[in-house]
Short mmCIF file of C-alpha atoms (C1' of nucleotides) in Angstrom, two decimals:
data_model
loop_
_atom_site.label_atom_id
_atom_site.label_comp_id
_atom_site.label_asym_id
_atom_site.label_seq_id
_atom_site.Cartn_x
_atom_site.Cartn_y
_atom_site.Cartn_z
CA MET F 548 67.37 -95.76 36.88
CA PRO F 549 63.99 -95.86 34.80
CA GLU F 550 60.86 -94.44 37.24
CA LEU F 551 57.54 -92.51 35.38
CA PRO F 552 59.40 -90.62 32.92
CA GLU F 553 62.06 -92.77 32.13
CA VAL F 554 59.15 -95.58 31.86
CA GLU F 555 56.86 -92.96 29.90
CA VAL F 556 59.86 -92.73 27.06
CA VAL F 557 59.61 -95.85 26.16
CA ARG F 558 55.79 -96.90 25.97
CA ARG F 559 56.75 -93.63 23.44
CA GLY F 560 58.55 -95.59 21.06
CA LEU F 561 56.90 -98.34 21.21
CA LEU F 562 54.01 -96.77 19.98
CA PRO F 563 53.67 -97.25 16.68
CA PHE F 564 55.50 -100.52 17.53
CA THR F 565 53.20 -102.18 18.76
CA ALA F 566 49.73 -101.18 18.04
CA GLY F 567 49.03 -103.12 15.67
CA ALA F 568 52.04 -104.64 14.96
CA HIS F 569 52.16 -108.45 15.06
CA ALA F 570 54.68 -110.62 16.96
CA GLY F 571 56.50 -113.29 16.64
CA ARG F 572 58.83 -115.97 17.95
CA LEU F 573 60.16 -114.95 21.17
CA ASP F 574 64.07 -115.81 21.82
CA VAL F 575 64.90 -116.07 25.32
CA LEU F 576 68.94 -115.78 26.06
CA ASP F 577 68.27 -115.49 30.29
CA PRO F 578 65.24 -117.17 31.05
CA ARG F 579 66.29 -114.67 34.15
CA SER F 580 64.51 -112.95 33.02
CA LEU F 581 61.20 -114.94 33.19
CA ARG F 582 60.86 -115.24 36.67
CA ARG F 583 57.89 -113.47 37.51
CA SER F 584 56.36 -115.34 34.34
CA PRO F 585 53.50 -118.24 35.58
CA GLY F 586 54.55 -121.39 33.16
CA GLY F 587 57.79 -119.92 31.91
CA GLU F 588 59.33 -119.05 28.83
CA GLU F 589 56.95 -121.81 26.49
CA SER F 590 53.91 -119.80 28.20
CA LEU F 591 55.20 -116.62 26.81
CA ARG F 592 56.55 -117.95 23.67
CA ALA F 593 52.94 -119.54 23.83
CA ALA F 594 50.96 -116.22 23.70
CA LEU F 595 52.87 -114.00 21.34
CA ASP F 596 54.17 -115.88 18.79
CA GLY F 597 51.53 -115.40 15.75
CA ARG F 598 49.17 -112.24 17.69
CA LEU F 599 48.34 -108.73 17.00
CA LEU F 600 49.33 -106.42 18.82
CA GLY F 601 47.67 -102.98 21.27
CA ALA F 602 48.98 -100.36 22.66
CA PRO F 603 51.48 -100.14 25.25
CA MET F 604 49.69 -99.15 28.72
CA ARG F 605 52.09 -97.55 32.18
CA ARG F 606 51.17 -96.37 35.07
CA GLY F 607 53.59 -95.58 38.13
CA LYS F 608 56.74 -97.73 36.68
CA PHE F 609 54.95 -100.53 35.05
CA LEU F 610 54.16 -101.00 31.55
CA TRP F 611 51.74 -103.85 29.31
CA ILE F 612 50.99 -104.67 26.42
CA PRO F 613 47.86 -105.54 25.26
CA LEU F 614 47.27 -109.30 23.11
CA ALA F 615 44.82 -107.56 21.54
CA GLU F 616 43.05 -110.51 20.02
CA ALA F 617 42.41 -111.76 24.07
CA GLY F 618 41.63 -109.21 25.45
CA GLU F 619 41.73 -110.68 28.41
CA ALA F 620 46.07 -111.18 28.27
CA ALA F 621 49.35 -108.62 28.26
CA VAL F 622 52.58 -108.79 28.78
CA VAL F 623 53.83 -106.77 31.65
CA VAL F 624 57.78 -105.06 31.18
CA HIS F 625 59.37 -103.54 33.89
CA LEU F 626 62.53 -102.19 33.96
CA GLY F 627 63.31 -102.49 37.48
CA MET F 628 67.04 -100.92 37.71
CA SER F 629 68.82 -101.07 34.14
CA GLY F 630 66.35 -103.06 31.98
CA GLN F 631 66.24 -100.57 28.66
CA VAL F 632 63.70 -101.81 24.74
CA ARG F 633 65.02 -101.01 22.11
CA VAL F 634 63.92 -100.56 18.67
CA ASP F 635 66.35 -102.74 16.55
CA ASP F 636 66.89 -103.91 12.90
CA ALA F 637 67.37 -107.47 13.00
CA THR F 638 70.53 -107.10 11.37
CA ARG F 639 72.05 -104.90 13.81
CA PRO F 640 74.42 -105.91 16.05
CA ASP F 641 73.12 -107.48 19.55
CA PRO F 642 74.62 -105.20 22.85
CA PRO F 643 75.31 -106.95 25.61
CA HIS F 644 72.91 -108.34 28.76
CA LEU F 645 70.71 -108.32 25.69
CA ARG F 646 67.97 -110.82 27.06
CA LEU F 647 65.37 -111.10 24.93
CA ARG F 648 64.09 -110.78 22.31
CA LEU F 649 61.25 -109.72 19.96
CA PRO F 650 61.03 -110.12 16.31
CA VAL F 651 57.79 -107.70 15.66
CA ILE F 652 56.04 -106.47 11.99
CA ALA F 653 55.27 -103.29 12.62
CA ALA F 654 51.26 -102.02 11.42
CA ASP F 655 53.06 -100.55 8.52
CA GLY F 656 54.57 -103.76 7.64
CA ARG F 657 58.23 -102.23 9.67
CA GLU F 658 60.12 -105.72 10.50
CA ALA F 659 61.38 -104.87 14.63
CA GLU F 660 63.55 -106.83 17.03
CA LEU F 661 62.39 -105.12 20.24
CA ARG F 662 65.31 -106.41 21.98
CA PHE F 663 65.25 -106.13 25.74
CA VAL F 664 68.76 -105.63 27.30
CA ASP F 665 69.12 -105.48 30.99
CA GLN F 666 72.15 -105.54 33.36
CA ARG F 667 70.70 -105.92 36.64
CA ILE F 668 68.29 -108.31 35.43
CA PHE F 669 66.00 -106.80 38.15
CA GLY F 670 63.50 -106.13 35.59
CA GLY F 671 61.41 -108.54 32.75
CA TRP F 672 58.05 -109.73 31.45
CA TRP F 673 55.27 -111.44 31.99
CA LEU F 674 52.36 -112.72 31.12
CA ASP F 675 49.54 -111.99 33.04
CA ARG F 676 45.44 -111.65 32.74
CA LEU F 677 43.85 -107.76 32.42
CA VAL F 678 41.11 -107.13 35.24
CA THR F 679 39.06 -104.14 35.54
CA ASP F 680 40.00 -101.75 37.73
CA PRO F 681 36.80 -99.78 40.08
CA ALA F 682 38.44 -96.75 41.14
CA THR F 683 39.07 -95.37 36.96
CA GLY F 684 37.21 -98.22 34.74
CA GLU F 685 40.92 -99.24 33.57
CA ARG F 686 42.14 -102.25 32.82
CA ILE F 687 44.84 -103.44 34.51
CA PRO F 688 47.37 -106.36 34.91
CA THR F 689 46.94 -107.98 38.13
CA THR F 690 50.41 -108.13 39.94
CA ALA F 691 50.01 -104.20 38.52
CA ALA F 692 46.74 -103.52 40.27
CA HIS F 693 47.66 -103.02 44.13
CA ILE F 694 49.97 -100.03 42.37
CA ALA F 695 48.22 -96.15 43.33
CA LEU F 696 47.27 -93.64 40.78
CA ASP F 697 50.57 -91.88 39.62
CA PRO F 698 50.61 -87.76 39.46
CA LEU F 699 50.11 -87.62 35.71
CA HIS F 700 47.46 -89.80 36.05
CA ARG F 701 44.06 -87.46 34.38
CA GLN F 702 42.55 -89.64 38.00
CA PHE F 703 45.03 -88.50 40.38
CA ASP F 704 43.69 -87.30 43.89
CA PRO F 705 46.13 -85.50 45.64
CA ASP F 706 43.93 -84.90 48.95
CA ALA F 707 43.51 -88.74 48.46
CA VAL F 708 47.07 -89.32 48.84
CA HIS F 709 47.14 -86.65 51.74
CA ASP F 710 44.95 -88.62 54.19
CA ARG F 711 46.56 -91.43 54.22
CA TRP F 712 49.83 -90.20 54.76
CA ARG F 713 48.00 -87.86 57.57
CA ARG F 714 46.01 -91.33 58.75
CA SER F 715 49.87 -93.37 58.65
CA ARG F 716 52.79 -93.37 61.27
CA THR F 717 55.74 -92.95 58.23
CA ARG F 718 57.92 -90.24 57.43
CA LEU F 719 57.67 -89.03 53.70
CA LYS F 720 60.09 -90.91 51.55
CA ARG F 721 59.40 -93.72 52.35
CA ALA F 722 55.82 -92.78 51.61
CA LEU F 723 56.98 -91.18 48.47
CA LEU F 724 58.87 -94.43 47.49
CA ASP F 725 55.28 -96.89 48.38
CA GLN F 726 53.90 -97.34 44.71
CA SER F 727 50.71 -98.44 47.10
CA LEU F 728 50.57 -94.48 47.68
CA VAL F 729 50.97 -93.09 45.33
CA SER F 730 53.75 -94.54 42.24
CA GLY F 731 55.64 -93.84 39.85
CA ILE F 732 58.25 -91.85 41.96
CA GLY F 733 61.75 -93.77 42.04
CA ASN F 734 64.80 -92.67 44.67
CA ILE F 735 65.74 -88.96 42.30
CA TYR F 736 62.66 -87.76 41.54
CA ALA F 737 61.11 -88.25 45.71
CA ASP F 738 64.89 -86.14 46.93
CA GLU F 739 63.80 -83.55 44.40
CA ALA F 740 60.25 -83.44 45.42
CA LEU F 741 61.71 -82.67 48.27
CA TRP F 742 64.23 -80.36 47.92
CA ALA F 743 61.77 -78.70 45.04
CA SER F 744 58.90 -78.67 48.77
CA ARG F 745 61.67 -78.11 51.44
CA LEU F 746 60.51 -80.86 53.32
CA HIS F 747 62.91 -83.25 54.93
CA PRO F 748 62.98 -86.91 53.85
CA GLU F 749 62.19 -88.01 57.50
CA ARG F 750 59.81 -85.89 58.38
CA ARG F 751 56.78 -88.14 59.95
CA THR F 752 54.29 -87.84 57.40
CA ALA F 753 51.38 -87.53 59.93
CA THR F 754 52.86 -83.77 60.60
CA LEU F 755 52.12 -82.32 57.27
CA SER F 756 49.42 -79.73 56.64
CA ARG F 757 47.45 -80.00 52.82
CA ALA F 758 49.59 -77.85 51.41
CA GLN F 759 52.21 -79.07 52.43
CA GLY F 760 51.46 -82.29 51.35
CA HIS F 761 49.70 -80.88 48.00
CA ALA F 762 53.13 -79.17 47.86
CA VAL F 763 55.53 -81.96 47.26
CA LEU F 764 53.56 -84.17 45.04
CA THR F 765 52.71 -81.34 42.88
CA ALA F 766 56.92 -80.92 43.28
CA ALA F 767 57.00 -85.38 42.04
CA ALA F 768 54.42 -84.01 39.31
CA THR F 769 56.76 -81.34 38.00
CA VAL F 770 59.80 -81.87 38.16
CA MET F 771 58.39 -85.66 36.52
CA GLU F 772 56.99 -82.74 33.56
CA ARG F 773 59.59 -81.22 33.20
CA ALA F 774 62.27 -84.88 32.47
CA LEU F 775 58.97 -86.22 30.24
CA ALA F 776 59.99 -83.80 28.04
CA VAL F 777 63.71 -83.79 27.49
CA GLY F 778 63.71 -87.60 27.12
CA GLY F 779 63.64 -88.72 30.94
CA THR F 780 67.01 -88.71 32.95
CA SER F 781 70.14 -90.87 32.15
CA PHE F 782 73.92 -91.23 33.69
CA ASP F 783 75.61 -93.16 32.08
CA ALA F 784 74.05 -95.97 29.41
CA LEU F 785 72.45 -97.66 31.95
CA TYR F 786 69.26 -95.92 30.82
CA VAL F 787 68.34 -94.93 27.19
CA ASN F 788 65.50 -94.99 25.03
CA VAL F 789 64.75 -97.40 22.97
CA ASP F 790 66.75 -95.38 20.02
CA GLY F 791 69.68 -95.90 21.89
CA ARG F 792 69.90 -92.38 23.44
CA SER F 793 70.31 -90.92 26.60
CA GLY F 794 68.14 -88.19 27.85
CA TYR F 795 68.95 -84.87 29.00
CA PHE F 796 67.56 -84.05 32.34
CA ALA F 797 70.08 -85.35 34.55
CA ARG F 798 72.10 -82.15 34.26
CA SER F 799 68.64 -79.96 35.03
CA LEU F 800 69.10 -82.31 38.80
CA ASN F 801 68.92 -80.44 42.72
CA ALA F 802 69.18 -82.33 44.88
CA TYR F 803 69.79 -85.82 43.55
CA GLY F 804 73.77 -86.44 42.84
CA ARG F 805 75.10 -83.90 43.52
CA THR F 806 76.69 -84.48 47.56
CA GLY F 807 79.44 -81.50 48.78
CA GLU F 808 78.32 -78.84 46.19
CA PRO F 809 76.02 -75.63 46.84
CA CYS F 810 72.00 -75.97 47.26
CA PRO F 811 71.35 -73.27 44.17
CA ARG F 812 68.39 -72.28 45.39
CA CYS F 813 70.45 -70.86 47.87
CA ARG F 814 73.13 -70.07 46.03
CA ASP F 815 70.15 -67.69 44.72
CA GLU F 816 68.97 -66.70 47.78
CA GLY F 817 72.41 -65.48 49.05
CA ARG F 818 72.58 -68.21 51.46
CA ASP F 819 74.93 -71.34 51.89
CA GLY F 820 72.89 -74.15 52.31
CA VAL F 821 74.97 -77.35 50.51
CA ILE F 822 74.00 -81.13 49.50
CA VAL F 823 74.06 -83.81 51.41
CA ARG F 824 74.13 -87.44 51.13
CA GLU F 825 72.42 -89.75 54.22
CA ALA F 826 71.98 -93.38 54.26
CA PHE F 827 67.81 -93.74 55.12
CA MET F 828 66.70 -96.90 54.26
CA GLY F 829 69.23 -98.89 52.25
CA ARG F 830 68.59 -95.51 50.12
CA SER F 831 70.64 -92.54 49.54
CA SER F 832 68.90 -89.07 49.88
CA HIS F 833 70.28 -85.69 48.98
CA ARG F 834 68.75 -82.67 50.60
CA CYS F 835 70.19 -80.18 51.37
CA ARG F 836 71.19 -79.27 55.25
CA ARG F 837 70.54 -75.84 55.42
CA CYS F 838 65.82 -75.33 53.46
CA GLN F 839 65.57 -78.70 54.28
CA PRO F 840 66.35 -78.73 57.44
CA ARG F 841 65.53 -82.26 60.00
CA PRO F 842 62.27 -82.08 61.55
CA ARG F 843 62.46 -81.75 65.41
CA THR F 844 61.42 -85.23 67.30
"C1'" DA M 732 47.58 -104.64 60.05
"C1'" DG M 733 50.94 -101.36 59.11
"C1'" DT M 734 55.78 -101.40 59.27
"C1'" DT M 735 60.55 -101.70 58.39
"C1'" DC M 736 64.20 -105.64 55.89
"C1'" DC M 737 65.61 -109.02 52.38
"C1'" DT M 738 66.68 -110.76 48.99
"C1'" DC M 739 67.37 -111.41 44.33
"C1'" DC M 740 72.02 -109.09 40.40
"C1'" DT M 741 76.41 -106.90 37.75
"C1'" DG M 742 80.42 -103.96 37.06
"C1'" DG M 743 81.91 -99.77 38.35
"C1'" DT M 744 84.40 -98.39 42.50
"C1'" DT M 745 86.29 -97.56 46.50
"C1'" DG M 746 90.57 -99.76 50.13
"C1'" DC M 747 93.79 -102.87 52.25
"C1'" DT K 1379 99.18 -103.95 41.63
"C1'" DG K 1380 95.05 -108.29 42.39
"C1'" DC K 1381 91.74 -108.89 44.85
"C1'" DA K 1382 87.55 -108.90 48.42
"C1'" DA K 1383 84.11 -105.62 49.77
"C1'" DC K 1384 81.18 -102.31 48.65
"C1'" DC K 1385 77.34 -99.61 46.69
"C1'" DA K 1386 73.06 -98.36 43.53
"C1'" DG K 1387 68.33 -99.09 43.93
"C1'" DG K 1388 62.59 -101.50 42.64
"C1'" DA K 1389 59.34 -104.53 44.43
"C1'" DG K 1390 57.95 -108.86 46.37
"C1'" DG K 1391 57.55 -111.59 50.00
"C1'" DA K 1392 58.73 -112.53 55.11
"C1'" DA K 1393 59.67 -111.32 59.73
"C1'" DC K 1394 58.19 -108.63 63.16
#
DNA sequence: AGTTCCTCCTGGTTGC
DNA sequence: TGCAACCAGGAGGAAC
C-alpha cells in the first residue's frame, strides 16, 4: 500500500521523465481514474497535450506534476490503495489494470509512456490549481492544501503536532492516520511507529508526554526513511516503482502483518511477547501484547 | 466544531 | 466444487 516512502520512490523515478519533458495526448482507458478531475477527460487532455512539464513534487502521499508554462496549474497523481506509475517503452504490451497512458518526450529526448496502473481505482489523476501555502511559502495544489507537513519535510515541527494532540480527544493511531495533523503515514507505518515507541494504538493523544509525542513521530520518520532507502514496502505486485520493481522493506517490518509471530524486541530481550492483530476503526492494527499494553481507561 | 462512519473499488481468500 | 461473503485500505464527505 503506497504511503510516503512508496510515493517518494515514484516521485524520484518520474523526475527524469517529467522535468523539462513534453507531454503528448493523454489516453484514458478507464474514466473512473479521472473521477476527481474537474471537467473530466477533455479538460485534462487539453491541459496536458504538448505542455512542458516540471519536476514532480510531493507532500505526504500527494504527488503532483506542475505544468511549467502555466505556473498556476498541476496534475495531481494520487496512488490510493493500489496505484502505480510505470515508465515504459510504448512498444511494450499494456499491463493489467492499465487506466491512463501519457506519452512524454523527456528533456534528453528519450520517448516513453507514463502508465497509470490501478487495480482498485482508489487512486487517480486530476487537474488542479496551485496556491501558495502560507506556512511554508511553497506552491501546492488546492486539493492538498489541507494536508499537514510530513515527518520528512524540512520544516516539520513535532512540537506543533504534539500541541494539537494535547488539545484533541482522539486516539493515537487515528491521529497518526489523520493527514491534516501529520501526513504521509498509512496503516503500515503507523503500526511500525507505534511498535517502535511502545505505545498502544488506542492511547488518548491528550495523555501523551512531550517525550512520547516526539518518540512516536521520530519513529515514524525513521522507519519511513529506512523504507525509502530500500525502495519502499511491497507485499505483492500491488506496489512497485516506475520500473515495475518491488521494494524490500516488507522483510524489515516488526509488527505489521506479523500476527502470531514473536515480538522481535521481546525475543531479543528474553521475553515472550507476541504480535496480535485487532480491528480498530475498520482497519487492522498490529501490536505486541506485551510491550504495547492497553492503556488504563 | 470535532469526531466517527460510510463509500468508493477489485481480486484473492475463506466459509458453507 | 461452486458460489457468496469477506477482507485489504486512502481519503472525502455525510452523519452524529
